[in-house]
Amino acid sequence: MQTDFDAIIIGAGPAGSSAAIRLATAGWSVALIEKQTFPRRKVCGECVAASNLPLLDALGIGRDFADQAGPELKRVALMHGVQSVLADLPAFGDARHPWGRALGRETLDTLLLARARAAGATVLQPWAVQKISGLAGRHHCTVREALSGRLRHLRAPVAILAHGSWEPLPEERAVQRMARSGSDLLAFKANFSAGNLAAGTLPVLAFDGGYGGMVQADGAQLTLACCIRADRLDALRRAAPGRAAGDVVEDMLKRQCQGVRETLDGAIRCGSWLASGPLRPGVRLRDDDGVFRIGNAAGGAHPIIGEGISMALQSAWLLCARLEAERPSRAAGAQVNWQRGARARYAADWRHHFAPRLRVAAGLANLAMRPAGAMVLMATLKRFPNLLTRGAIWSGKVRGITECFPVSLGLQHGPQTTALPASRSPLPGEHP
Ligand SMILES: Cc1cc2nc3c(=O)[nH]c(=O)nc-3n(C[C@H](O)[C@H](O)[C@H](O)COP(=O)(O)OP(=O)(O)OC[C@H]3O[C@@H](n4cnc5c(N)ncnc54)[C@H](O)[C@@H]3O)c2cc1C
């Protein structure tokens, strides 16, 4: 059984699988390790912004996505209490893909993973990474098969963390457990059939202690996903002893938000509520441990803007463009220096593309979660509904990466250089 690879990728969400497709297509030997069995449901609003659709084409799943995703999303609404404001979503400047759409993660992630396997990646699933150690050029990774508990040891010069942010690697767990607080955001998601959501409308929800969204995804299913502060959820659960957390959240949303109440009137929930968290929006890029990070493992914006899948796909694309262009040889001795340079330039690319999204999302989330902030937001948007459209633009909905990174696989174009900023202000969650 093969144990030595050019790259080990941990996690087969949109970030990990798309990186595996790209590197395997470029001729790298890749191990992609995923601890869960697919298809699996995942807490997510499941909206894929139009700016990613050229990437899905390049990754080889564009046709499947087009066949299966929900209706084109052309309008956005903000709902708070009994109020609602509606505005147009901006169209993406690619005539083939002007509008985003939603696709259940059980389908999207399975399509990407199957494509990674077809491109030649060695997929270990369900296997969990237990430990990753070593330096750039000599990474050692211990993986454990879920069913048998069997251990394997893999080696590769390049290690890419794509394990998301809600499930820390075993060695990080104790630290995250200690750091819990009442302001932590917990995330919930459920699917419903027969909801009353106008096709093509994407409502964003603002409520006391949290925010959320609804969308019509594949198979005419409605996805409802939200985040709520841990202390607010505790208070709701104390007031409804014996009720499951997801049911308490659903009751609260119907009570507090007329738009949710009307949309779910007569709808039937399919399956149970899923929960995950705590979410820690912010930047997680590091340069001291010799690994590369993509997707949520590199950093995440508050999901109120629904840009996490975009950032997963696009950050994988940015990193792989760097790796393909900059890897000099497979000799381990040369690895440390080029990887350090590639990591610094990738970090600059990452900030250039995603830092504005993190800032907009943090500002919007903080307003939406506070009753006074949400009232000001609604009053402003009622006067200037076009600000909702602008907000979608500022949060990256129509910002692709195709202008600086060609999207056709197999073309050996290197990335254009993004200058490293001399100084910059810290991003949410980042320490200066
Ligand atoms: C409430 C909510 C709503 C959202 N709505 C949207 C939306 O509408 N649109 C949007 O674009 N984004 C949305 N997001 C964000 C989006 O879900 C994430 O940003 C996205 O899933 C990140 O992708 P990823 O590939 O980085 O990580 P993930 O999708 O989290 O994938 C990580 C993978 O790594 C695996 N893994 C973890 N640990 C290990 C290990 N030790 N060994 C092996 N495998 C491991 C996991 O099983 C998982 O499959 C939302 C998020 C939330 C919480």
XYZ file of C-alpha atoms and ligand atoms in Angstrom:
485
model
C 0.000 0.000 0.000
C 1.362 3.417 -0.991
C 2.658 5.491 1.934
C 4.708 8.211 0.193
C 2.957 11.019 -1.698
C 3.732 14.453 -3.111
C 0.942 15.952 -0.994
C -1.295 14.886 1.866
C -4.640 16.718 2.058
C -6.661 16.442 5.273
C -10.428 16.749 4.791
C -12.603 16.245 1.703
C -14.932 19.233 1.954
C -15.020 21.637 -1.018
C -11.515 22.916 -0.167
C -9.756 19.564 0.172
C -11.438 17.789 -2.728
C -10.957 20.663 -5.149
C -7.264 20.931 -4.207
C -6.931 17.171 -4.735
C -8.557 17.398 -8.183
C -6.282 20.209 -9.247
C -3.005 18.714 -7.950
C -3.789 15.177 -9.158
C -4.664 16.555 -12.595
C -1.310 18.351 -12.635
C 0.424 15.000 -12.051
C 1.018 15.111 -8.284
C 0.510 11.976 -6.237
C -2.066 12.999 -3.652
C -3.512 11.337 -0.542
C -6.909 12.779 0.382
C -8.047 11.752 3.858
C -11.673 12.090 4.950
C -12.989 10.835 8.260
C -16.677 10.669 7.393
C -18.503 8.381 5.000
C -20.182 10.223 2.092
C -22.836 11.182 1.260
C -23.256 13.067 4.522
C -25.391 16.033 5.488
C -23.566 19.072 6.804
C -24.542 22.246 8.641
C -24.439 24.807 5.821
C -26.778 27.162 3.976
C -25.678 25.400 0.738
C -25.704 28.496 -1.514
C -22.940 28.470 -4.096
C -22.238 31.960 -5.427
C -22.149 32.341 -9.219
C -18.478 33.358 -9.066
C -17.622 29.705 -8.346
C -19.447 28.148 -11.256
C -16.525 28.564 -13.709
C -14.386 26.795 -11.101
C -16.876 23.931 -10.848
C -16.700 23.645 -14.657
C -12.904 23.521 -14.507
C -13.027 20.943 -11.717
C -15.236 18.739 -13.885
C -18.535 18.852 -11.977
C -20.155 21.883 -13.636
C -22.633 19.811 -15.642
C -23.693 17.748 -12.592
C -24.092 20.919 -10.549
C -26.231 22.540 -13.263
C -28.412 19.426 -13.515
C -29.041 19.089 -9.798
C -28.875 22.484 -8.050
C -31.935 24.494 -7.013
C -33.318 27.546 -8.867
C -31.141 30.517 -9.828
C -30.921 33.010 -6.974
C -31.849 36.481 -8.247
C -33.166 38.275 -5.165
C -32.051 38.725 -1.574
C -34.297 39.633 1.361
C -33.491 40.694 4.903
C -36.102 39.560 7.433
C -36.324 40.775 11.022
C -39.401 40.407 13.228
C -42.420 41.351 11.115
C -40.339 43.346 8.652
C -38.756 42.349 5.383
C -36.773 44.187 2.691
C -36.265 42.760 -0.800
C -33.594 43.682 -3.361
C -31.970 42.267 -6.491
C -28.850 40.159 -6.165
C -26.032 41.328 -8.426
C -25.428 39.226 -11.545
C -21.951 37.729 -12.007
C -20.200 38.961 -15.153
C -20.026 35.590 -16.880
C -22.900 35.191 -19.336
C -22.937 31.401 -18.795
C -23.209 31.725 -15.013
C -24.903 34.937 -13.942
C -26.655 33.550 -10.839
C -25.717 31.434 -7.828
C -27.702 28.335 -6.859
C -27.972 25.997 -3.867
C -27.031 22.332 -3.751
C -27.181 20.044 -0.699
C -23.761 19.304 0.731
C -24.488 15.578 0.603
C -24.474 15.989 -3.186
C -21.880 18.738 -3.762
C -19.197 17.169 -1.571
C -19.822 13.698 -3.000
C -19.489 14.990 -6.574
C -16.193 16.717 -5.785
C -14.775 13.721 -3.959
C -15.707 11.347 -6.786
C -13.984 13.703 -9.205
C -10.830 13.764 -7.038
C -10.756 9.973 -7.086
C -11.265 9.939 -10.875
C -8.426 12.460 -11.292
C -6.091 9.980 -9.590
C -6.041 11.029 -5.922
C -5.726 8.193 -3.404
C -8.776 8.619 -1.174
C -8.659 7.230 2.361
C -12.232 7.248 3.686
C -13.415 6.862 6.361
C -9.973 7.478 7.821
C -9.203 10.222 10.366
C -5.930 12.047 10.721
C -4.686 11.535 14.274
C -1.455 13.479 14.110
C 0.605 15.459 11.650
C 4.222 16.198 12.477
C 7.543 17.032 10.864
C 8.660 20.013 8.819
C 7.984 21.325 5.329
C 9.520 18.712 3.043
C 9.167 15.864 5.566
C 5.653 15.627 6.930
C 4.512 12.507 8.775
C 0.854 11.820 9.124
C -0.792 9.154 11.270
C -4.226 8.124 10.027
C -6.741 5.796 11.651
C -9.381 3.776 9.860
C -12.771 4.456 11.447
C -14.126 0.917 11.144
C -11.156 -1.179 12.240
C -9.032 1.283 14.224
C -6.082 0.260 12.029
C -3.282 2.868 11.883
C -1.226 3.891 8.854
C 1.707 6.253 8.540
C 1.952 8.470 5.462
C 4.734 10.789 4.353
C 4.784 13.744 1.966
C 6.794 16.918 1.421
C 3.606 19.020 1.196
C 0.800 18.925 3.790
C -2.470 20.779 3.266
C -4.978 21.231 6.090
C -8.538 21.348 4.750
C -10.324 19.921 7.779
C -12.627 22.911 8.308
C -12.770 24.809 11.568
C -15.441 23.112 13.623
C -13.678 19.790 14.050
C -10.195 20.415 15.408
C -7.485 17.833 14.820
C -7.102 15.569 17.895
C -4.066 17.491 19.200
C -6.001 20.837 19.131
C -9.136 19.582 20.885
C -8.204 20.248 24.503
C -7.279 23.875 23.754
C -10.585 24.547 21.979
C -12.574 22.902 24.778
C -11.029 25.177 27.393
C -11.735 28.312 25.413
C -15.574 28.076 25.278
C -17.666 31.157 26.084
C -21.278 32.394 26.057
C -20.618 34.443 22.930
C -19.641 31.329 20.939
C -21.819 30.816 17.884
C -23.487 27.435 17.479
C -24.784 26.499 14.031
C -27.970 24.631 13.068
C -29.475 23.396 9.844
C -32.587 21.511 8.754
C -34.252 20.674 5.449
C -37.972 21.017 4.770
C -40.237 19.991 1.945
C -43.229 21.964 0.700
C -42.130 25.333 2.084
C -43.548 28.607 0.747
C -40.363 30.304 -0.397
C -40.556 32.199 -3.686
C -38.190 30.497 -6.138
C -35.019 32.481 -6.653
C -35.243 34.424 -3.379
C -32.579 34.178 -0.693
C -33.843 35.492 2.663
C -31.279 36.426 5.318
C -32.654 36.356 8.875
C -31.698 38.675 11.737
C -32.813 37.801 15.265
C -31.813 38.462 18.858
C -28.547 36.564 19.423
C -28.094 35.226 15.922
C -28.681 35.240 12.197
C -29.573 32.739 9.482
C -30.842 32.140 5.992
C -33.271 30.099 3.900
C -32.964 28.868 0.347
C -34.567 26.470 -2.079
C -31.934 23.849 -2.846
C -31.987 20.681 -4.971
C -34.988 18.363 -5.062
C -37.322 21.289 -4.175
C -36.031 21.070 -0.607
C -35.805 24.144 1.526
C -32.649 24.570 3.590
C -32.851 26.619 6.791
C -29.510 27.297 8.492
C -28.658 29.662 11.314
C -26.149 30.593 13.980
C -27.069 31.444 17.539
C -25.023 32.566 20.542
C -24.464 29.809 23.107
C -25.836 31.928 25.990
C -29.020 32.748 24.028
C -29.545 29.069 23.225
C -29.017 28.165 26.888
C -31.708 30.661 27.899
C -34.131 29.287 25.296
C -33.487 25.721 26.432
C -33.993 26.588 30.093
C -37.399 27.992 29.123
C -38.347 24.762 27.294
C -37.000 21.876 29.380
C -36.887 18.516 27.612
C -37.001 20.002 24.087
C -34.140 19.196 21.727
C -31.890 22.137 20.830
C -32.917 22.155 17.145
C -36.632 22.169 18.030
C -36.089 25.057 20.430
C -34.303 26.998 17.679
C -37.090 26.255 15.173
C -39.781 27.399 17.657
C -37.851 30.608 18.355
C -37.379 31.394 14.646
C -41.081 30.891 13.922
C -42.007 33.012 16.929
C -39.581 35.844 16.240
C -39.587 36.053 12.464
C -42.775 36.362 10.456
C -40.907 35.430 7.256
C -39.853 32.073 8.725
C -43.346 31.443 10.107
C -44.959 32.048 6.715
C -42.304 30.137 4.755
C -42.559 27.053 6.981
C -46.360 27.103 7.204
C -47.377 23.597 6.091
C -43.744 22.547 5.462
C -42.535 19.159 6.630
C -39.104 18.756 8.143
C -37.002 16.089 6.410
C -34.709 14.417 8.917
C -33.400 15.851 12.140
C -31.806 19.205 12.919
C -28.031 19.113 12.584
C -25.845 21.148 14.912
C -22.195 22.078 14.949
C -19.802 24.598 16.376
C -18.652 26.655 18.035
C -17.800 28.746 14.982
C -14.775 30.982 15.234
C -14.821 33.374 12.286
C -11.394 34.898 11.623
C -8.016 34.155 10.093
C -6.160 30.949 10.935
C -3.254 31.247 8.507
C 0.104 30.549 10.193
C 3.632 30.435 8.940
C 5.385 28.603 11.781
C 4.367 24.974 11.337
C 5.263 24.216 7.722
C 1.744 23.254 6.544
C -0.593 24.980 4.089
C -4.184 25.807 5.038
C -7.217 26.200 2.759
C -10.963 26.642 3.245
C -12.188 27.132 6.786
C -8.907 25.776 8.103
C -7.271 28.942 6.695
C -10.005 31.273 7.896
C -13.713 31.862 7.768
C -16.161 34.735 7.476
C -19.378 34.877 9.512
C -21.730 32.689 7.438
C -24.302 35.499 7.285
C -22.824 36.286 3.844
C -22.849 32.616 2.697
C -19.365 32.794 1.205
C -17.652 29.845 2.954
C -17.917 27.451 -0.007
C -16.577 30.210 -2.285
C -13.628 30.760 0.036
C -13.019 27.011 0.238
C -12.984 26.506 -3.540
C -11.151 29.728 -4.303
C -8.471 29.400 -1.614
C -7.754 25.846 -2.824
C -7.410 27.211 -6.341
C -5.101 30.045 -5.200
C -2.862 27.666 -3.249
C -2.650 25.022 -5.959
C -1.759 27.647 -8.570
C 1.147 28.670 -6.314
C 2.255 25.115 -5.584
C 2.187 24.065 -9.225
C 4.065 27.170 -10.347
C 6.660 27.261 -7.564
C 7.577 23.647 -6.717
C 11.122 23.300 -8.027
C 11.755 19.556 -7.664
C 10.784 16.647 -5.511
C 14.108 16.667 -3.608
C 13.352 17.073 0.105
C 16.401 19.295 0.687
C 14.968 22.055 -1.513
C 11.566 21.998 0.119
C 11.798 24.306 3.124
C 12.728 27.474 1.266
C 10.347 27.296 -1.649
C 7.499 26.273 0.637
C 8.202 29.251 2.912
C 8.073 31.596 -0.096
C 4.969 29.949 -1.523
C 3.256 30.147 1.878
C 3.987 33.883 2.207
C 2.740 34.639 -1.302
C -0.335 32.458 -0.840
C -1.095 34.277 2.439
C -0.886 37.593 0.575
C -3.185 36.265 -2.179
C -5.579 35.009 0.493
C -5.780 38.356 2.295
C -6.134 40.241 -0.968
C -9.112 38.112 -2.005
C -10.860 37.347 1.267
C -10.059 40.017 3.859
C -12.842 42.353 2.631
C -15.376 39.508 2.960
C -14.362 38.865 6.563
C -14.772 42.537 7.446
C -18.169 42.961 5.756
C -19.440 39.723 7.303
C -18.274 40.694 10.800
C -19.947 44.113 10.540
C -23.206 42.673 9.234
C -23.298 39.823 11.786
C -22.743 42.187 14.687
C -25.628 44.399 13.566
C -27.966 41.496 12.805
C -27.496 39.757 16.175
C -28.274 42.836 18.290
C -31.912 43.987 18.438
C -30.922 47.672 18.283
C -28.461 47.012 15.439
C -31.023 45.033 13.470
C -33.604 47.815 13.848
C -31.146 50.397 12.519
C -30.228 48.033 9.675
C -33.878 47.489 8.712
C -34.709 51.208 8.901
C -31.729 52.031 6.671
C -32.502 49.290 4.149
C -36.166 50.295 3.925
C -35.022 53.733 2.762
C -32.179 52.419 0.588
C -32.949 48.807 -0.474
C -30.141 48.983 -3.035
C -27.724 48.807 -0.116
C -28.636 45.092 0.121
C -27.458 44.636 -3.464
C -24.288 46.597 -2.673
C -23.789 44.477 0.456
C -23.862 41.337 -1.689
C -21.195 42.866 -3.944
C -19.032 43.931 -0.967
C -19.303 40.456 0.521
C -17.729 38.907 -2.572
C -20.777 37.380 -4.295
C -19.617 38.416 -7.769
C -15.889 38.354 -7.147
C -14.252 35.416 -8.897
C -10.571 34.608 -9.051
C -10.581 33.990 -12.763
C -9.227 37.432 -13.603
C -5.838 36.583 -12.085
C -5.856 32.776 -12.141
C -6.886 30.973 -15.342
C -9.569 28.420 -14.646
C -8.783 25.744 -17.154
C -7.035 22.749 -15.626
C -3.994 21.478 -17.386
C -2.850 24.910 -18.639
C 0.470 25.583 -16.977
C -0.120 29.266 -16.239
C 1.475 30.517 -13.067
C -0.295 32.952 -10.812
C 0.282 36.675 -11.154
C 2.218 38.036 -8.234
C 0.333 39.708 -5.447
C 2.654 42.143 -3.693
C 3.126 41.425 0.002
C 1.647 44.361 1.901
C 4.184 46.256 4.002
C 1.678 46.621 6.835
C -2.006 46.053 7.268
C -4.643 46.237 9.936
C -5.584 42.988 11.688
C -8.649 41.104 10.535
C -11.440 39.838 12.785
C -10.047 37.041 14.962
C -6.465 37.842 14.045
C -3.919 39.161 16.516
C -1.737 41.956 15.254
C -25.015 28.022 9.437
C -24.063 28.053 8.285
C -24.504 28.408 7.028
C -23.608 28.462 5.959
N -24.082 28.788 4.735
C -23.249 28.858 3.681
C -23.742 29.161 2.391
O -24.940 29.305 2.157
N -22.841 29.271 1.363
C -21.514 29.108 1.570
O -20.751 29.270 0.620
N -21.024 28.765 2.784
C -21.856 28.633 3.847
N -21.381 28.263 5.069
C -19.941 28.028 5.243
C -19.506 26.663 4.674
O -20.310 25.644 5.185
C -18.041 26.377 5.055
O -17.291 27.548 4.954
C -17.460 25.295 4.158
O -18.040 24.065 4.465
C -15.945 25.188 4.349
O -15.463 24.165 3.519
P -14.110 23.385 3.886
O -13.842 22.456 2.764
O -13.067 24.357 4.291
O -14.430 22.577 5.221
P -15.580 21.537 5.528
O -16.691 21.643 4.562
O -15.883 21.713 6.983
O -14.896 20.123 5.276
C -13.907 19.639 6.142
C -13.860 18.127 5.995
O -12.742 17.647 6.770
C -13.107 16.449 7.409
N -12.245 16.277 8.588
C -12.230 17.024 9.729
N -11.295 16.555 10.581
C -10.695 15.516 9.951
C -9.647 14.611 10.327
N -9.024 14.700 11.524
N -9.275 13.648 9.438
C -9.888 13.548 8.210
N -10.895 14.349 7.820
C -11.285 15.337 8.681
C -14.572 16.658 7.768
O -15.236 15.418 7.967
C -15.089 17.435 6.563
O -15.647 16.577 5.577
C -22.260 28.169 6.163
C -21.810 27.776 7.428
C -22.695 27.710 8.470
C -22.204 27.298 9.821
